[in-house]
Coordinates of C-alpha atoms in Angstrom, one line a residue:
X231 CA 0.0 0.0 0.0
X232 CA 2.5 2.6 0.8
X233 CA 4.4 1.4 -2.6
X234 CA 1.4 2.4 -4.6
X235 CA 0.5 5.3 -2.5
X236 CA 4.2 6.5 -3.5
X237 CA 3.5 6.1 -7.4
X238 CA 0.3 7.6 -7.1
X239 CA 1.9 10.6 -5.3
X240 CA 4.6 10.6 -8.4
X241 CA 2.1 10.0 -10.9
X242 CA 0.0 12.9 -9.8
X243 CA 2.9 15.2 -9.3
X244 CA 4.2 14.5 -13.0
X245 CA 1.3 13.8 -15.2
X246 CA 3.9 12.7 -18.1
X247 CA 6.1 9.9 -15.6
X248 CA 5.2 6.9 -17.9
X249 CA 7.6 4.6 -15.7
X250 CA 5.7 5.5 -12.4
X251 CA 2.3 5.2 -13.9
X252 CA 3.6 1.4 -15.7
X253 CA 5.0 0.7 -12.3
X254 CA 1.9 1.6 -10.6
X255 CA 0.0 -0.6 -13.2
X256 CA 1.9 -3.3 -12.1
X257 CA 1.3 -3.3 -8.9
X258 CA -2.0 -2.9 -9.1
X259 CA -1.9 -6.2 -11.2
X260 CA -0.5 -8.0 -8.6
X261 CA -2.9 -6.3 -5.7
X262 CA -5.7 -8.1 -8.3
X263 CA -6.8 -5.1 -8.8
X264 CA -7.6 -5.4 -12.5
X265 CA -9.4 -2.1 -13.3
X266 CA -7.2 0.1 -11.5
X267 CA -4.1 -1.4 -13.1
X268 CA -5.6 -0.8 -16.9
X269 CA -6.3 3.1 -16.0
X270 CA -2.6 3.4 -15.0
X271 CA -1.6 1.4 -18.0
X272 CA -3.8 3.7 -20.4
X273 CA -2.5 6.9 -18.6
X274 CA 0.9 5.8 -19.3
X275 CA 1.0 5.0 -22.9
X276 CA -1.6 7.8 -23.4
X277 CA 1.7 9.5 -22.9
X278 CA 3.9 7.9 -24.9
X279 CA 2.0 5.9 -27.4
X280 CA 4.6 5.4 -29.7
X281 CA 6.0 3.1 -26.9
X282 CA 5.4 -0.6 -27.7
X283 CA 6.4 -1.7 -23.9
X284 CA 3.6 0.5 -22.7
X285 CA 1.3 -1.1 -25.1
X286 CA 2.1 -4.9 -24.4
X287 CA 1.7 -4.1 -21.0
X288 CA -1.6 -2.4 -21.7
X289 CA -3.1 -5.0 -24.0
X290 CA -2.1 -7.4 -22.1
X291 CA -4.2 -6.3 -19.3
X292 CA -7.2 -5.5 -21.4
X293 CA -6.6 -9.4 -22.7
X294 CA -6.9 -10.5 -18.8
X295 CA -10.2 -8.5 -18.5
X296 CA -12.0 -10.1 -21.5
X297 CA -11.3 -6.9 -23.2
X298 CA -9.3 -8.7 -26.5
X299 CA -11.6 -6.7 -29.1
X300 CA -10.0 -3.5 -27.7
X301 CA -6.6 -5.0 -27.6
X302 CA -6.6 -5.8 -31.0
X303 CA -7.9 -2.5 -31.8
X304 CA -5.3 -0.7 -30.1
X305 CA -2.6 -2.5 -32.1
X306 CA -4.1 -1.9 -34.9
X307 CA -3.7 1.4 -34.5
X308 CA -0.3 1.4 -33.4
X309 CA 0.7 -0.5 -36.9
X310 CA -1.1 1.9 -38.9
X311 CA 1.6 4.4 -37.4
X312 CA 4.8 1.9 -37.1
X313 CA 4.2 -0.4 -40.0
X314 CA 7.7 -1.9 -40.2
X315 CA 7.7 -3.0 -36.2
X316 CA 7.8 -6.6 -36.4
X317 CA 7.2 -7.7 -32.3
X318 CA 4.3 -5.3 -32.6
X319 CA 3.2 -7.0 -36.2
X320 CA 3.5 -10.1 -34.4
X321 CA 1.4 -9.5 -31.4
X322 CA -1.4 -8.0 -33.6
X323 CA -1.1 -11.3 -35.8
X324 CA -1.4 -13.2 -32.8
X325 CA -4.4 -11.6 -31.2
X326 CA -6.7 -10.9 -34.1
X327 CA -6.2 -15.0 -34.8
X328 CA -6.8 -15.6 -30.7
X329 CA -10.3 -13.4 -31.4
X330 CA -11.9 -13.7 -34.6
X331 CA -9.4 -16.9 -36.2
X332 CA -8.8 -14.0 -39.0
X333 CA -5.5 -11.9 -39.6
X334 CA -6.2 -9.2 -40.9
X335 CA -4.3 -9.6 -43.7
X336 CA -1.1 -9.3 -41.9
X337 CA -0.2 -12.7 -41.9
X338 CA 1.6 -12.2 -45.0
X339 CA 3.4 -9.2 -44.0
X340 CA 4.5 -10.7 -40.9
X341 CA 5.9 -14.1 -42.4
X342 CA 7.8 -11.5 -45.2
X343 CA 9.2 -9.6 -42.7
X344 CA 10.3 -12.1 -40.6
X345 CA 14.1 -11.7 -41.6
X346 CA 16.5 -12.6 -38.6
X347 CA 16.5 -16.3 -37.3
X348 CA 15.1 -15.3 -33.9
X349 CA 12.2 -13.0 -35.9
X350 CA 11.5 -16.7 -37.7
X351 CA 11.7 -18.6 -34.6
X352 CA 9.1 -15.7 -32.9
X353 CA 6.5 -15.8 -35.6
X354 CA 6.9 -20.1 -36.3
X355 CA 6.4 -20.5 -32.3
X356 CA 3.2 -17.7 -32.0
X357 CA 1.7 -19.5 -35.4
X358 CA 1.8 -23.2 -34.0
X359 CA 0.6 -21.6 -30.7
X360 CA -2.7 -20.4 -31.9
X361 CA -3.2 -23.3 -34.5
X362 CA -1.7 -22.1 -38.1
X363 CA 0.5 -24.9 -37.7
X364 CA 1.1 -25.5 -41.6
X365 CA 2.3 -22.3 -41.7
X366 CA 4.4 -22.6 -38.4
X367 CA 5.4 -25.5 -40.3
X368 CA 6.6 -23.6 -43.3
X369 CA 9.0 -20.9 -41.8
X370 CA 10.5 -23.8 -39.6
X371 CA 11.5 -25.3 -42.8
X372 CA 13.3 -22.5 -44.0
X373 CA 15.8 -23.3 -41.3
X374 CA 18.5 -25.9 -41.2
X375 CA 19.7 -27.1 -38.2
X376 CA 16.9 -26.5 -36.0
X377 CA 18.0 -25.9 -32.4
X378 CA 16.5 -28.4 -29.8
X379 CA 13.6 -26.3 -28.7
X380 CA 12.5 -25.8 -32.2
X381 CA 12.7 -28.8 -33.1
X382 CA 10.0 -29.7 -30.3
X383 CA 8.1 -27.0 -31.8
X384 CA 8.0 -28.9 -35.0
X385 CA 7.5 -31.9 -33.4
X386 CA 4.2 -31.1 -31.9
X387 CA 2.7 -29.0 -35.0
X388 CA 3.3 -32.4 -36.9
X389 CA 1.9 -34.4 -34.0
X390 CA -1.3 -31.7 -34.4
X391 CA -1.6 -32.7 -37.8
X392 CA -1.6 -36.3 -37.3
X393 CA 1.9 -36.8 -39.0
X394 CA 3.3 -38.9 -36.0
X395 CA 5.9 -40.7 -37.9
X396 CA 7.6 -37.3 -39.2
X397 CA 7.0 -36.0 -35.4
X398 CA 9.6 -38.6 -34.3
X399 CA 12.0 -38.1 -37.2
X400 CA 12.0 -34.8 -36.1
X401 CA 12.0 -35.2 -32.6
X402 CA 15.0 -38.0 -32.5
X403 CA 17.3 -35.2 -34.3
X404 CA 17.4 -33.5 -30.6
X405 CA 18.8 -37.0 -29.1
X406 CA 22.7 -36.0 -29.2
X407 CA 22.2 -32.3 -28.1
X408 CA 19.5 -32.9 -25.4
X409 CA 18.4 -36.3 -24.5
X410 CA 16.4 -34.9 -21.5
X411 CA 14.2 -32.8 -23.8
X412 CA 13.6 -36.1 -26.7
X413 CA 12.3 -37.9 -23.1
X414 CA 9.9 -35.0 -22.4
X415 CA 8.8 -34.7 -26.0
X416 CA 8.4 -38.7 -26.3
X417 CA 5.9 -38.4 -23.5
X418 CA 4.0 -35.5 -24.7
X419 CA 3.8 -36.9 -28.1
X420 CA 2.3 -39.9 -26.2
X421 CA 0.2 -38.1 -24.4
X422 CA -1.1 -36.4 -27.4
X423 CA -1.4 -39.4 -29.5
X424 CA -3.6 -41.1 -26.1
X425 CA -5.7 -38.1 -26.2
X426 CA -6.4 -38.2 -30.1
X427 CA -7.4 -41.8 -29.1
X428 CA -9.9 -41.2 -26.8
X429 CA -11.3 -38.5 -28.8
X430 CA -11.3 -41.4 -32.0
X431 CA -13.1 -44.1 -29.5
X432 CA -15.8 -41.0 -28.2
X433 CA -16.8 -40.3 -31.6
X434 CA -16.8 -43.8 -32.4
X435 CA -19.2 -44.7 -29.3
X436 CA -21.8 -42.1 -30.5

C-alpha cells in the first residue's frame, strides 16, 4: 500500500512519468486489482504511445479482463503508425487469430518480414501456438539445423496434424544435443497421440 500510494503521489505530481504510472499498473496487477491497473496502464502510454512496452503491457491487461476486441484495436492502431515493427506485427497477428481466427491480412506481412532467425523462430512459435501450424510448419522449414527447442516445436505442430511418424524423425534429431528434452517430447507426443485416441473411441461410441 505505501508502494502504490508512493507512485500515485509521483504520478499525480508529474502527469507525463510513464515509468511511475507502468510501475503503478503493475502493482495494481499484482494487488488483483484489475481495473485500476488498466487506467494506469492507459494513462501511461496515453503518454507515450509510440512506446510498444507500454502497449504490451496495456493489451495485455485489457486481454486478462476479457477486453481482446479493444486490444486488438489498439494494435491496430499502433501498426497503422509503425508499419515496419515486427514484435508489434507479431502480437497483432497473434491476437486478431486468438479473437476472430482472421489476420487481418497481416499474416503475409509478418511471415515476409520475418528476416532474422530469432524474428523466424518468434513468428513459427506464436503460429503453432494459436493453431496455423502448416504455416508454423513452413517458416520452420526454412531453417537448417533447428535448435532443440524448435525442433519440439516442429515436433508437436506435426503431432497436431496427425503426421506422428515425421514427429519422431523430427524429434529424435534433438537426441545428441538434449536427451532430456527427446524424453519430455516422447511423452507428450504420447500423451497427445492417447488423447487423439480417446477423442477417436468418443466419436466412435456415438
Amino acid at each position: 500500500l505505501f508502494r502504490s500510494g508512493v507512485l500515485h503521489e509521483v504520478a499525480e505530481r508529474n502527469p507525463h512519468h510513464t515509468e511511475a504510472l507502468s510501475r503503478l499498473a503493475t502493482l495494481e496487477e499484482r494487488s488483483g486489482r484489475l481495473p485500476e491497473a488498466i487506467r494506469a496502464a492507459q494513462r501511461a502510454w496515453r503518454r507515450a504511445p509510440s512506446h510498444r512496452e507500454l502497449l504490451v503491457q496495456l493489451t495485455g491487461l485489457l486481454e486478462r479482463a476479457g477486453r481482446l476486441s479493444e486490444a486488438v484495436d489498439l494494435w491496430r492502431a499502433f501498426l497503422e503508425l509503425n508499419p515496419s515493427d515486427h514484435g508489434a506485427l507479431l502480437v497483432a497477428v497473434e491476437t486478431s487469430l486468438l479473437l476472430d481466427g482472421e489476420d487481418d491480412g497481416h499474416l503475409d506481412r509478418l511471415v515476409e518480414r520475418s528476416r532474422t532467425p530469432a524474428q523466424r523462430a518468434e513468428t513459427a512459435r506464436m503460429l503453432i501456438e494459436v493453431g496455423r501450424f502448416r504455416s508454423g510448419l513452413g517458416i520452420l522449414e526454412q531453417r537448417e539445423g533447428l535448435r532443440p527447442e524448435l525442433e519440439l516445436l516442429r515436433g508437436r505442430a506435426l503431432v497436431a496434424l496427425g503426421e506422428e511418424v515425421s514427429a519422431l524423425a523430427s524429434l529424435a534429431r534433438v537426441t545428441s544435443t538434449s536427451t532430456l528434452a527427446f524424453s519430455a517430447a516422447r511423452l507428450l507426443l504420447a500423451r497427445q497421440h492417447e488423447e487423439a485416441g480417446r477423442v477417436r473411441r468418443a466419436r466412435q461410441a456415438l
